[in-house]
GROMACS .gro file of N, CA and C in nm:
model
  519
    1MET      N    1   3.044  -0.290   1.331
    1MET     CA    2   2.938  -0.192   1.324
    1MET      C    3   2.838  -0.232   1.218
    2SER      N    4   2.712  -0.215   1.248
    2SER     CA    5   2.611  -0.247   1.147
    2SER      C    6   2.573  -0.122   1.071
    3ALA      N    7   2.536  -0.144   0.948
    3ALA     CA    8   2.496  -0.032   0.862
    3ALA      C    9   2.344  -0.025   0.856
    4THR      N   10   2.282  -0.003   0.970
    4THR     CA   11   2.137   0.005   0.976
    4THR      C   12   2.091   0.139   0.923
    5HIS      N   13   1.999   0.134   0.829
    5HIS     CA   14   1.944   0.257   0.774
    5HIS      C   15   1.833   0.308   0.865
    6HIS      N   16   1.824   0.438   0.879
    6HIS     CA   17   1.719   0.500   0.958
    6HIS      C   18   1.650   0.606   0.875
    7ILE      N   19   1.524   0.623   0.903
    7ILE     CA   20   1.450   0.733   0.842
    7ILE      C   21   1.437   0.840   0.949
    8ASP      N   22   1.498   0.955   0.924
    8ASP     CA   23   1.493   1.065   1.020
    8ASP      C   24   1.370   1.150   0.995
    9ILE      N   25   1.294   1.167   1.100
    9ILE     CA   26   1.175   1.251   1.093
    9ILE      C   27   1.199   1.371   1.183
   10ALA      N   28   1.232   1.481   1.121
   10ALA     CA   29   1.260   1.606   1.194
   10ALA      C   30   1.366   1.585   1.301
   11ALA      N   31   1.470   1.510   1.269
   11ALA     CA   32   1.575   1.481   1.367
   11ALA      C   33   1.646   1.608   1.412
   12ASP      N   34   1.659   1.706   1.323
   12ASP     CA   35   1.727   1.829   1.360
   12ASP      C   36   1.643   1.915   1.454
   13ARG      N   37   1.514   1.886   1.465
   13ARG     CA   38   1.427   1.962   1.555
   13ARG      C   39   1.387   1.879   1.677
   14GLY      N   40   1.467   1.782   1.711
   14GLY     CA   41   1.437   1.700   1.828
   14GLY      C   42   1.338   1.590   1.797
   15GLY      N   43   1.325   1.553   1.670
   15GLY     CA   44   1.233   1.448   1.628
   15GLY      C   45   1.290   1.311   1.662
   16TYR      N   46   1.251   1.214   1.586
   16TYR     CA   47   1.297   1.078   1.614
   16TYR      C   48   1.342   1.010   1.486
   17SER      N   49   1.411   0.902   1.505
   17SER     CA   50   1.465   0.823   1.395
   17SER      C   51   1.404   0.683   1.403
   18MET      N   52   1.361   0.631   1.288
   18MET     CA   53   1.299   0.500   1.285
   18MET      C   54   1.379   0.409   1.191
   19PRO      N   55   1.412   0.288   1.236
   19PRO     CA   56   1.486   0.198   1.147
   19PRO      C   57   1.407   0.169   1.020
   20LEU      N   58   1.475   0.171   0.907
   20LEU     CA   59   1.411   0.147   0.778
   20LEU      C   60   1.341   0.012   0.775
   21GLU      N   61   1.402  -0.088   0.835
   21GLU     CA   62   1.343  -0.221   0.837
   21GLU      C   63   1.205  -0.219   0.903
   22MET      N   64   1.189  -0.138   1.007
   22MET     CA   65   1.061  -0.127   1.074
   22MET      C   66   0.957  -0.062   0.982
   23VAL      N   67   0.998   0.039   0.909
   23VAL     CA   68   0.908   0.106   0.814
   23VAL      C   69   0.867   0.007   0.705
   24GLN      N   70   0.964  -0.067   0.652
   24GLN     CA   71   0.935  -0.163   0.546
   24GLN      C   72   0.839  -0.271   0.594
   25ARG      N   73   0.863  -0.324   0.712
   25ARG     CA   74   0.774  -0.428   0.764
   25ARG      C   75   0.635  -0.373   0.794
   26GLY      N   76   0.628  -0.249   0.841
   26GLY     CA   77   0.498  -0.188   0.867
   26GLY      C   78   0.418  -0.168   0.739
   27VAL      N   79   0.484  -0.124   0.635
   27VAL     CA   80   0.415  -0.104   0.507
   27VAL      C   81   0.377  -0.239   0.446
   28LEU      N   82   0.462  -0.340   0.462
   28LEU     CA   83   0.429  -0.474   0.414
   28LEU      C   84   0.307  -0.527   0.488
   29TRP      N   85   0.301  -0.506   0.618
   29TRP     CA   86   0.186  -0.549   0.697
   29TRP      C   87   0.059  -0.478   0.648
   30LEU      N   88   0.067  -0.348   0.625
   30LEU     CA   89  -0.049  -0.274   0.574
   30LEU      C   90  -0.091  -0.323   0.435
   31LEU      N   91   0.005  -0.359   0.353
   31LEU     CA   92  -0.025  -0.412   0.220
   31LEU      C   93  -0.111  -0.538   0.233
   32ILE      N   94  -0.066  -0.633   0.312
   32ILE     CA   95  -0.140  -0.758   0.328
   32ILE      C   96  -0.273  -0.733   0.398
   33ALA      N   97  -0.273  -0.649   0.499
   33ALA     CA   98  -0.396  -0.622   0.574
   33ALA      C   99  -0.502  -0.553   0.489
   34SER      N  100  -0.460  -0.483   0.385
   34SER     CA  101  -0.558  -0.415   0.300
   34SER      C  102  -0.618  -0.506   0.193
   35SER      N  103  -0.575  -0.631   0.188
   35SER     CA  104  -0.617  -0.719   0.079
   35SER      C  105  -0.760  -0.769   0.092
   36TRP      N  106  -0.827  -0.744   0.201
   36TRP     CA  107  -0.965  -0.789   0.215
   36TRP      C  108  -1.064  -0.695   0.147
   37LEU      N  109  -1.021  -0.577   0.111
   37LEU     CA  110  -1.111  -0.474   0.058
   37LEU      C  111  -1.091  -0.459  -0.093
   38VAL      N  112  -1.177  -0.526  -0.169
   38VAL     CA  113  -1.165  -0.519  -0.315
   38VAL      C  114  -1.300  -0.496  -0.382
   39PHE      N  115  -1.377  -0.404  -0.327
   39PHE     CA  116  -1.504  -0.366  -0.389
   39PHE      C  117  -1.481  -0.302  -0.525
   40ILE      N  118  -1.376  -0.227  -0.535
   40ILE     CA  119  -1.350  -0.148  -0.655
   40ILE      C  120  -1.218  -0.190  -0.718
   41GLU      N  121  -1.202  -0.157  -0.843
   41GLU     CA  122  -1.074  -0.179  -0.910
   41GLU      C  123  -1.026  -0.048  -0.967
   42PRO      N  124  -0.904  -0.011  -0.947
   42PRO     CA  125  -0.806  -0.082  -0.865
   42PRO      C  126  -0.841  -0.069  -0.716
   43SER      N  127  -0.810  -0.174  -0.644
   43SER     CA  128  -0.841  -0.178  -0.501
   43SER      C  129  -0.732  -0.105  -0.421
   44PRO      N  130  -0.760  -0.077  -0.295
   44PRO     CA  131  -0.656  -0.015  -0.210
   44PRO      C  132  -0.528  -0.099  -0.205
   45TYR      N  133  -0.542  -0.230  -0.221
   45TYR     CA  134  -0.424  -0.318  -0.221
   45TYR      C  135  -0.327  -0.279  -0.332
   46GLU      N  136  -0.379  -0.249  -0.450
   46GLU     CA  137  -0.291  -0.213  -0.561
   46GLU      C  138  -0.213  -0.085  -0.531
   47PHE      N  139  -0.279   0.012  -0.470
   47PHE     CA  140  -0.209   0.136  -0.435
   47PHE      C  141  -0.106   0.111  -0.324
   48MET      N  142  -0.143   0.026  -0.228
   48MET     CA  143  -0.048  -0.008  -0.122
   48MET      C  144   0.071  -0.086  -0.179
   49PHE      N  145   0.045  -0.169  -0.280
   49PHE     CA  146   0.156  -0.243  -0.341
   49PHE      C  147   0.255  -0.147  -0.405
   50LEU      N  148   0.204  -0.047  -0.475
   50LEU     CA  149   0.295   0.050  -0.537
   50LEU      C  150   0.379   0.122  -0.432
   51LEU      N  151   0.315   0.166  -0.324
   51LEU     CA  152   0.387   0.234  -0.216
   51LEU      C  153   0.491   0.140  -0.153
   52THR      N  154   0.450   0.017  -0.125
   52THR     CA  155   0.540  -0.080  -0.064
   52THR      C  156   0.658  -0.110  -0.156
   53LEU      N  157   0.629  -0.129  -0.283
   53LEU     CA  158   0.735  -0.156  -0.381
   53LEU      C  159   0.835  -0.041  -0.387
   54LEU      N  160   0.785   0.081  -0.388
   54LEU     CA  161   0.874   0.197  -0.393
   54LEU      C  162   0.963   0.206  -0.269
   55ILE      N  163   0.905   0.180  -0.153
   55ILE     CA  164   0.983   0.185  -0.029
   55ILE      C  165   1.091   0.078  -0.028
   56TYR      N  166   1.057  -0.042  -0.073
   56TYR     CA  167   1.157  -0.148  -0.078
   56TYR      C  168   1.260  -0.124  -0.187
   57LEU      N  169   1.217  -0.076  -0.304
   57LEU     CA  170   1.310  -0.051  -0.414
   57LEU      C  171   1.410   0.060  -0.380
   58ALA      N  172   1.365   0.159  -0.304
   58ALA     CA  173   1.452   0.272  -0.270
   58ALA      C  174   1.575   0.228  -0.193
   59HIS      N  175   1.566   0.116  -0.124
   59HIS     CA  176   1.678   0.071  -0.042
   59HIS      C  177   1.725  -0.069  -0.079
   60GLY      N  178   1.683  -0.118  -0.194
   60GLY     CA  179   1.732  -0.245  -0.247
   60GLY      C  180   1.659  -0.366  -0.192
   61MET      N  181   1.656  -0.468  -0.274
   61MET     CA  182   1.596  -0.596  -0.235
   61MET      C  183   1.696  -0.706  -0.267
   62THR      N  184   1.684  -0.817  -0.197
   62THR     CA  185   1.777  -0.927  -0.213
   62THR      C  186   1.731  -1.019  -0.326
   63VAL      N  187   1.822  -1.044  -0.418
   63VAL     CA  188   1.797  -1.141  -0.526
   63VAL      C  189   1.905  -1.247  -0.514
   64THR      N  190   1.862  -1.372  -0.499
   64THR     CA  191   1.959  -1.481  -0.485
   64THR      C  192   1.968  -1.560  -0.615
   65ARG      N  193   2.071  -1.638  -0.625
   65ARG     CA  194   2.094  -1.720  -0.744
   65ARG      C  195   1.980  -1.820  -0.765
   66THR      N  196   1.923  -1.869  -0.657
   66THR     CA  197   1.816  -1.968  -0.669
   66THR      C  198   1.688  -1.908  -0.727
   67MET      N  199   1.677  -1.778  -0.730
   67MET     CA  200   1.558  -1.713  -0.786
   67MET      C  201   1.565  -1.696  -0.937
   68VAL      N  202   1.681  -1.715  -0.994
   68VAL     CA  203   1.699  -1.691  -1.137
   68VAL      C  204   1.603  -1.774  -1.223
   69PRO      N  205   1.589  -1.906  -1.200
   69PRO     CA  206   1.493  -1.981  -1.282
   69PRO      C  207   1.350  -1.928  -1.269
   70PHE      N  208   1.312  -1.893  -1.148
   70PHE     CA  209   1.179  -1.837  -1.123
   70PHE      C  210   1.158  -1.710  -1.206
   71ILE      N  211   1.254  -1.621  -1.201
   71ILE     CA  212   1.245  -1.494  -1.275
   71ILE      C  213   1.244  -1.520  -1.426
   72VAL      N  214   1.331  -1.608  -1.472
   72VAL     CA  215   1.339  -1.638  -1.615
   72VAL      C  216   1.207  -1.696  -1.666
   73PHE      N  217   1.151  -1.792  -1.593
   73PHE     CA  218   1.025  -1.853  -1.638
   73PHE      C  219   0.909  -1.755  -1.634
   74LEU      N  220   0.905  -1.669  -1.534
   74LEU     CA  221   0.800  -1.566  -1.532
   74LEU      C  222   0.815  -1.472  -1.651
   75LEU      N  223   0.938  -1.433  -1.680
   75LEU     CA  224   0.961  -1.345  -1.795
   75LEU      C  225   0.925  -1.414  -1.926
   76LEU      N  226   0.965  -1.540  -1.942
   76LEU     CA  227   0.931  -1.614  -2.063
   76LEU      C  228   0.779  -1.627  -2.080
   77TYR      N  229   0.711  -1.657  -1.972
   77TYR     CA  230   0.565  -1.669  -1.977
   77TYR      C  231   0.502  -1.538  -2.023
   78ASN      N  232   0.547  -1.429  -1.965
   78ASN     CA  233   0.487  -1.299  -1.998
   78ASN      C  234   0.527  -1.250  -2.137
   79VAL      N  235   0.650  -1.277  -2.178
   79VAL     CA  236   0.690  -1.240  -2.315
   79VAL      C  237   0.610  -1.323  -2.415
   80GLY      N  238   0.594  -1.452  -2.388
   80GLY     CA  239   0.513  -1.537  -2.475
   80GLY      C  240   0.369  -1.489  -2.482
   81GLY      N  241   0.315  -1.450  -2.369
   81GLY     CA  242   0.179  -1.397  -2.367
   81GLY      C  243   0.167  -1.267  -2.443
   82ALA      N  244   0.267  -1.181  -2.429
   82ALA     CA  245   0.264  -1.054  -2.501
   82ALA      C  246   0.274  -1.077  -2.652
   83LEU      N  247   0.357  -1.172  -2.693
   83LEU     CA  248   0.368  -1.203  -2.836
   83LEU      C  249   0.238  -1.264  -2.890
   84SER      N  250   0.170  -1.340  -2.806
   84SER     CA  251   0.044  -1.401  -2.851
   84SER      C  252  -0.068  -1.298  -2.866
   85LEU      N  253  -0.047  -1.179  -2.814
   85LEU     CA  254  -0.147  -1.072  -2.829
   85LEU      C  255  -0.147  -1.009  -2.967
   86VAL      N  256  -0.041  -1.029  -3.043
   86VAL     CA  257  -0.029  -0.962  -3.173
   86VAL      C  258  -0.152  -0.983  -3.261
   87PRO      N  259  -0.200  -1.107  -3.280
   87PRO     CA  260  -0.317  -1.122  -3.368
   87PRO      C  261  -0.449  -1.076  -3.306
   88VAL      N  262  -0.453  -1.061  -3.174
   88VAL     CA  263  -0.579  -1.023  -3.109
   88VAL      C  264  -0.562  -0.894  -3.028
   89SER      N  265  -0.481  -0.804  -3.075
   89SER     CA  266  -0.452  -0.683  -2.998
   89SER      C  267  -0.576  -0.596  -2.975
   90GLY      N  268  -0.679  -0.615  -3.053
   90GLY     CA  269  -0.801  -0.538  -3.034
   90GLY      C  270  -0.894  -0.596  -2.928
   91ASP      N  271  -0.863  -0.715  -2.880
   91ASP     CA  272  -0.947  -0.780  -2.778
   91ASP      C  273  -0.907  -0.729  -2.640
   92SER      N  274  -0.992  -0.646  -2.582
   92SER     CA  275  -0.958  -0.583  -2.454
   92SER      C  276  -0.944  -0.684  -2.341
   93LYS      N  277  -1.019  -0.794  -2.347
   93LYS     CA  278  -1.008  -0.896  -2.241
   93LYS      C  279  -0.872  -0.966  -2.248
   94ALA      N  280  -0.825  -0.993  -2.368
   94ALA     CA  281  -0.693  -1.057  -2.382
   94ALA      C  282  -0.582  -0.965  -2.334
   95VAL      N  283  -0.593  -0.838  -2.369
   95VAL     CA  284  -0.493  -0.740  -2.326
   95VAL      C  285  -0.495  -0.728  -2.174
   96MET      N  286  -0.614  -0.720  -2.116
   96MET     CA  287  -0.625  -0.709  -1.970
   96MET      C  288  -0.570  -0.834  -1.900
   97PHE      N  289  -0.591  -0.950  -1.961
   97PHE     CA  290  -0.535  -1.073  -1.905
   97PHE      C  291  -0.383  -1.065  -1.897
   98MET      N  292  -0.320  -1.016  -2.003
   98MET     CA  293  -0.174  -1.007  -2.004
   98MET      C  294  -0.124  -0.897  -1.909
   99VAL      N  295  -0.195  -0.788  -1.900
   99VAL     CA  296  -0.157  -0.684  -1.804
   99VAL      C  297  -0.163  -0.740  -1.662
  100THR      N  298  -0.270  -0.814  -1.634
  100THR     CA  299  -0.285  -0.875  -1.502
  100THR      C  300  -0.177  -0.979  -1.478
  101SER      N  301  -0.144  -1.058  -1.579
  101SER     CA  302  -0.038  -1.159  -1.566
  101SER      C  303   0.097  -1.094  -1.536
  102PHE      N  304   0.126  -0.986  -1.604
  102PHE     CA  305   0.251  -0.915  -1.579
  102PHE      C  306   0.253  -0.858  -1.437
  103TYR      N  307   0.141  -0.800  -1.394
  103TYR     CA  308   0.130  -0.746  -1.259
  103TYR      C  309   0.151  -0.856  -1.155
  104MET      N  310   0.089  -0.972  -1.177
  104MET     CA  311   0.104  -1.083  -1.083
  104MET      C  312   0.249  -1.133  -1.080
  105ALA      N  313   0.316  -1.132  -1.194
  105ALA     CA  314   0.457  -1.173  -1.198
  105ALA      C  315   0.543  -1.076  -1.119
  106VAL      N  316   0.517  -0.947  -1.133
  106VAL     CA  317   0.592  -0.847  -1.056
  106VAL      C  318   0.568  -0.867  -0.907
  107MET      N  319   0.442  -0.893  -0.870
  107MET     CA  320   0.413  -0.917  -0.728
  107MET      C  321   0.482  -1.042  -0.677
  108ALA      N  322   0.481  -1.148  -0.755
  108ALA     CA  323   0.546  -1.273  -0.714
  108ALA      C  324   0.696  -1.251  -0.692
  109MET      N  325   0.758  -1.179  -0.785
  109MET     CA  326   0.902  -1.150  -0.769
  109MET      C  327   0.926  -1.061  -0.648
  110PHE      N  328   0.840  -0.963  -0.626
  110PHE     CA  329   0.854  -0.875  -0.510
  110PHE      C  330   0.854  -0.957  -0.381
  111PHE      N  331   0.755  -1.045  -0.366
  111PHE     CA  332   0.747  -1.123  -0.242
  111PHE      C  333   0.866  -1.218  -0.229
  112ALA      N  334   0.913  -1.273  -0.339
  112ALA     CA  335   1.032  -1.359  -0.332
  112ALA      C  336   1.154  -1.279  -0.287
  113PHE      N  337   1.172  -1.160  -0.343
  113PHE     CA  338   1.286  -1.075  -0.307
  113PHE      C  339   1.278  -1.030  -0.161
  114VAL      N  340   1.158  -0.992  -0.118
  114VAL     CA  341   1.140  -0.943   0.019
  114VAL      C  342   1.164  -1.055   0.120
  115CYS      N  343   1.116  -1.174   0.089
  115CYS     CA  344   1.131  -1.286   0.183
  115CYS      C  345   1.273  -1.342   0.185
  116ALA      N  346   1.353  -1.313   0.084
  116ALA     CA  347   1.488  -1.368   0.077
  116ALA      C  348   1.580  -1.311   0.183
  117LYS      N  349   1.562  -1.186   0.221
  117LYS     CA  350   1.653  -1.121   0.314
  117LYS      C  351   1.645  -1.181   0.454
  118SER      N  352   1.527  -1.187   0.509
  118SER     CA  353   1.506  -1.249   0.641
  118SER      C  354   1.371  -1.318   0.639
  119PRO      N  355   1.369  -1.442   0.588
  119PRO     CA  356   1.242  -1.510   0.564
  119PRO      C  357   1.155  -1.530   0.688
  120MET      N  358   1.213  -1.563   0.800
  120MET     CA  359   1.133  -1.590   0.919
  120MET      C  360   1.063  -1.464   0.969
  121LYS      N  361   1.135  -1.354   0.975
  121LYS     CA  362   1.075  -1.228   1.021
  121LYS      C  363   0.970  -1.179   0.922
  122THR      N  364   1.001  -1.188   0.794
  122THR     CA  365   0.908  -1.139   0.693
  122THR      C  366   0.782  -1.225   0.688
  123MET      N  367   0.799  -1.356   0.696
  123MET     CA  368   0.682  -1.444   0.693
  123MET      C  369   0.596  -1.426   0.818
  124ALA      N  370   0.656  -1.392   0.930
  124ALA     CA  371   0.578  -1.364   1.051
  124ALA      C  372   0.491  -1.240   1.030
  125VAL      N  373   0.546  -1.138   0.968
  125VAL     CA  374   0.469  -1.016   0.938
  125VAL      C  375   0.354  -1.049   0.844
  126ILE      N  376   0.384  -1.124   0.738
  126ILE     CA  377   0.281  -1.160   0.640
  126ILE      C  378   0.173  -1.246   0.705
  127ARG      N  379   0.214  -1.345   0.785
  127ARG     CA  380   0.117  -1.432   0.853
  127ARG      C  381   0.025  -1.353   0.944
  128ASN      N  382   0.082  -1.264   1.025
  128ASN     CA  383   0.000  -1.186   1.117
  128ASN      C  384  -0.099  -1.098   1.043
  129ALA      N  385  -0.056  -1.037   0.935
  129ALA     CA  386  -0.147  -0.952   0.857
  129ALA      C  387  -0.255  -1.036   0.791
  130TYR      N  388  -0.220  -1.154   0.739
  130TYR     CA  389  -0.320  -1.241   0.676
  130TYR      C  390  -0.422  -1.290   0.777
  131ILE      N  391  -0.380  -1.319   0.898
  131ILE     CA  392  -0.476  -1.362   1.001
  131ILE      C  393  -0.577  -1.252   1.026
  132LEU      N  394  -0.529  -1.130   1.043
  132LEU     CA  395  -0.621  -1.018   1.065
  132LEU      C  396  -0.715  -0.999   0.947
  133THR      N  397  -0.661  -0.999   0.827
  133THR     CA  398  -0.744  -0.973   0.710
  133THR      C  399  -0.845  -1.086   0.688
  134ALA      N  400  -0.808  -1.211   0.720
  134ALA     CA  401  -0.901  -1.322   0.708
  134ALA      C  402  -1.015  -1.308   0.808
  135VAL      N  403  -0.984  -1.269   0.929
  135VAL     CA  404  -1.087  -1.249   1.031
  135VAL      C  405  -1.181  -1.135   0.991
  136VAL      N  406  -1.125  -1.025   0.945
  136VAL     CA  407  -1.209  -0.910   0.904
  136VAL      C  408  -1.298  -0.949   0.787
  137ALA      N  409  -1.243  -1.019   0.688
  137ALA     CA  410  -1.322  -1.060   0.572
  137ALA      C  411  -1.431  -1.158   0.614
  138ALA      N  412  -1.397  -1.255   0.699
  138ALA     CA  413  -1.496  -1.353   0.743
  138ALA      C  414  -1.607  -1.287   0.823
  139LEU      N  415  -1.571  -1.198   0.914
  139LEU     CA  416  -1.673  -1.129   0.993
  139LEU      C  417  -1.763  -1.042   0.907
  140SER      N  418  -1.706  -0.972   0.811
  140SER     CA  419  -1.789  -0.888   0.724
  140SER      C  420  -1.880  -0.975   0.638
  141GLY      N  421  -1.832  -1.090   0.593
  141GLY     CA  422  -1.917  -1.182   0.518
  141GLY      C  423  -2.031  -1.236   0.603
  142LEU      N  424  -2.001  -1.272   0.727
  142LEU     CA  425  -2.106  -1.321   0.817
  142LEU      C  426  -2.206  -1.212   0.852
  143LEU      N  427  -2.157  -1.092   0.879
  143LEU     CA  428  -2.248  -0.981   0.909
  143LEU      C  429  -2.343  -0.957   0.792
  144GLY      N  430  -2.291  -0.963   0.672
  144GLY     CA  431  -2.374  -0.943   0.555
  144GLY      C  432  -2.471  -1.057   0.533
  145TYR      N  433  -2.425  -1.179   0.549
  145TYR     CA  434  -2.510  -1.296   0.526
  145TYR      C  435  -2.629  -1.298   0.622
  146PHE      N  436  -2.604  -1.264   0.748
  146PHE     CA  437  -2.711  -1.261   0.847
  146PHE      C  438  -2.778  -1.125   0.858
  147ASP      N  439  -2.743  -1.035   0.769
  147ASP     CA  440  -2.801  -0.901   0.759
  147ASP      C  441  -2.800  -0.826   0.892
  148VAL      N  442  -2.687  -0.829   0.959
  148VAL     CA  443  -2.672  -0.757   1.085
  148VAL      C  444  -2.661  -0.608   1.052
  149ALA      N  445  -2.748  -0.529   1.110
  149ALA     CA  446  -2.750  -0.383   1.092
  149ALA      C  447  -2.762  -0.343   0.945
  150GLY      N  448  -2.834  -0.422   0.868
  150GLY     CA  449  -2.858  -0.387   0.728
  150GLY      C  450  -2.738  -0.397   0.637
  151THR      N  451  -2.645  -0.486   0.669
  151THR     CA  452  -2.522  -0.496   0.590
  151THR      C  453  -2.532  -0.593   0.472
  152SER      N  454  -2.648  -0.657   0.454
  152SER     CA  455  -2.656  -0.756   0.346
  152SER      C  456  -2.641  -0.693   0.208
  153ALA      N  457  -2.686  -0.571   0.191
  153ALA     CA  458  -2.674  -0.506   0.060
  153ALA      C  459  -2.527  -0.484   0.022
  154ILE      N  460  -2.443  -0.467   0.123
  154ILE     CA  461  -2.301  -0.442   0.097
  154ILE      C  462  -2.220  -0.572   0.094
  155PHE      N  463  -2.238  -0.656   0.195
  155PHE     CA  464  -2.152  -0.772   0.213
  155PHE      C  465  -2.213  -0.904   0.167
  156ALA      N  466  -2.341  -0.907   0.130
  156ALA     CA  467  -2.404  -1.032   0.084
  156ALA      C  468  -2.517  -1.006  -0.014
  157PRO      N  469  -2.491  -0.938  -0.123
  157PRO     CA  470  -2.598  -0.921  -0.221
  157PRO      C  471  -2.633  -1.057  -0.282
  158ASP      N  472  -2.754  -1.073  -0.325
  158ASP     CA  473  -2.802  -1.199  -0.382
  158ASP      C  474  -2.796  -1.313  -0.281
  159ALA      N  475  -2.803  -1.282  -0.153
  159ALA     CA  476  -2.805  -1.380  -0.044
  159ALA      C  477  -2.683  -1.472  -0.043
  160ARG      N  478  -2.571  -1.425  -0.092
  160ARG     CA  479  -2.444  -1.499  -0.087
  160ARG      C  480  -2.339  -1.412  -0.021
  161ALA      N  481  -2.277  -1.466   0.081
  161ALA     CA  482  -2.172  -1.389   0.150
  161ALA      C  483  -2.057  -1.363   0.054
  162GLN      N  484  -2.019  -1.237   0.044
  162GLN     CA  485  -1.903  -1.205  -0.040
  162GLN      C  486  -1.810  -1.106   0.028
  163ALA      N  487  -1.847  -1.060   0.147
  163ALA     CA  488  -1.764  -0.964   0.222
  163ALA      C  489  -1.734  -0.844   0.135
  164ALA      N  490  -1.611  -0.798   0.133
  164ALA     CA  491  -1.577  -0.679   0.055
  164ALA      C  492  -1.515  -0.715  -0.080
  165PHE      N  493  -1.546  -0.835  -0.129
  165PHE     CA  494  -1.498  -0.878  -0.260
  165PHE      C  495  -1.607  -0.852  -0.363
  166LYS      N  496  -1.567  -0.838  -0.489
  166LYS     CA  497  -1.664  -0.814  -0.595
  166LYS      C  498  -1.740  -0.941  -0.631
  167ASP      N  499  -1.683  -1.056  -0.602
  167ASP     CA  500  -1.738  -1.184  -0.645
  167ASP      C  501  -1.744  -1.279  -0.526
  168PRO      N  502  -1.861  -1.340  -0.497
  168PRO     CA  503  -1.869  -1.434  -0.385
  168PRO      C  504  -1.777  -1.555  -0.402
  169ASN      N  505  -1.744  -1.591  -0.525
  169ASN     CA  506  -1.654  -1.704  -0.547
  169ASN      C  507  -1.513  -1.673  -0.500
  170VAL      N  508  -1.471  -1.548  -0.510
  170VAL     CA  509  -1.339  -1.509  -0.459
  170VAL      C  510  -1.340  -1.518  -0.307
  171PHE      N  511  -1.448  -1.474  -0.244
  171PHE     CA  512  -1.458  -1.480  -0.098
  171PHE      C  513  -1.450  -1.625  -0.050
  172SER      N  514  -1.511  -1.717  -0.122
  172SER     CA  515  -1.515  -1.856  -0.077
  172SER      C  516  -1.381  -1.926  -0.088
  173THR      N  517  -1.289  -1.870  -0.165
  173THR     CA  518  -1.159  -1.935  -0.176
  173THR      C  519  -1.066  -1.873  -0.076
   0.00000   0.00000   0.00000
């Protein structure tokens, strides 16, 4: 017998039950698909990451022995960075850099843990969402660059395609 977790939605009233894995993959897909929209900070991606992290944490994530060096080095890097802030604690850019570094480390560990359980299925979800988000970002950049329906002010200010990113250099990478 398998111990498949289900999320019951009004099951006592004739509702339905959805496998937890399906919910997790759906939220992961939405997380990646929302990554094209970063006009503002924090972007919708950051909020989706928190939701996705909570859903995955509520039911556990896989940590393998091979991930230990990765986790240790990320922790050492961030602890070293935090210690280096002591003499410049008043510098808001330095503090923001370390906050961002810590956030990126948490995200890196999250994706490693999520992909460890069933890498092929998880990477298929991530790939499909990235394809969609790349197409949406590219189309919005092109629409703005060619000023289709007056979109240049939003998607290509200064005559450079930037789509829904704050910086055209981010869009180009």
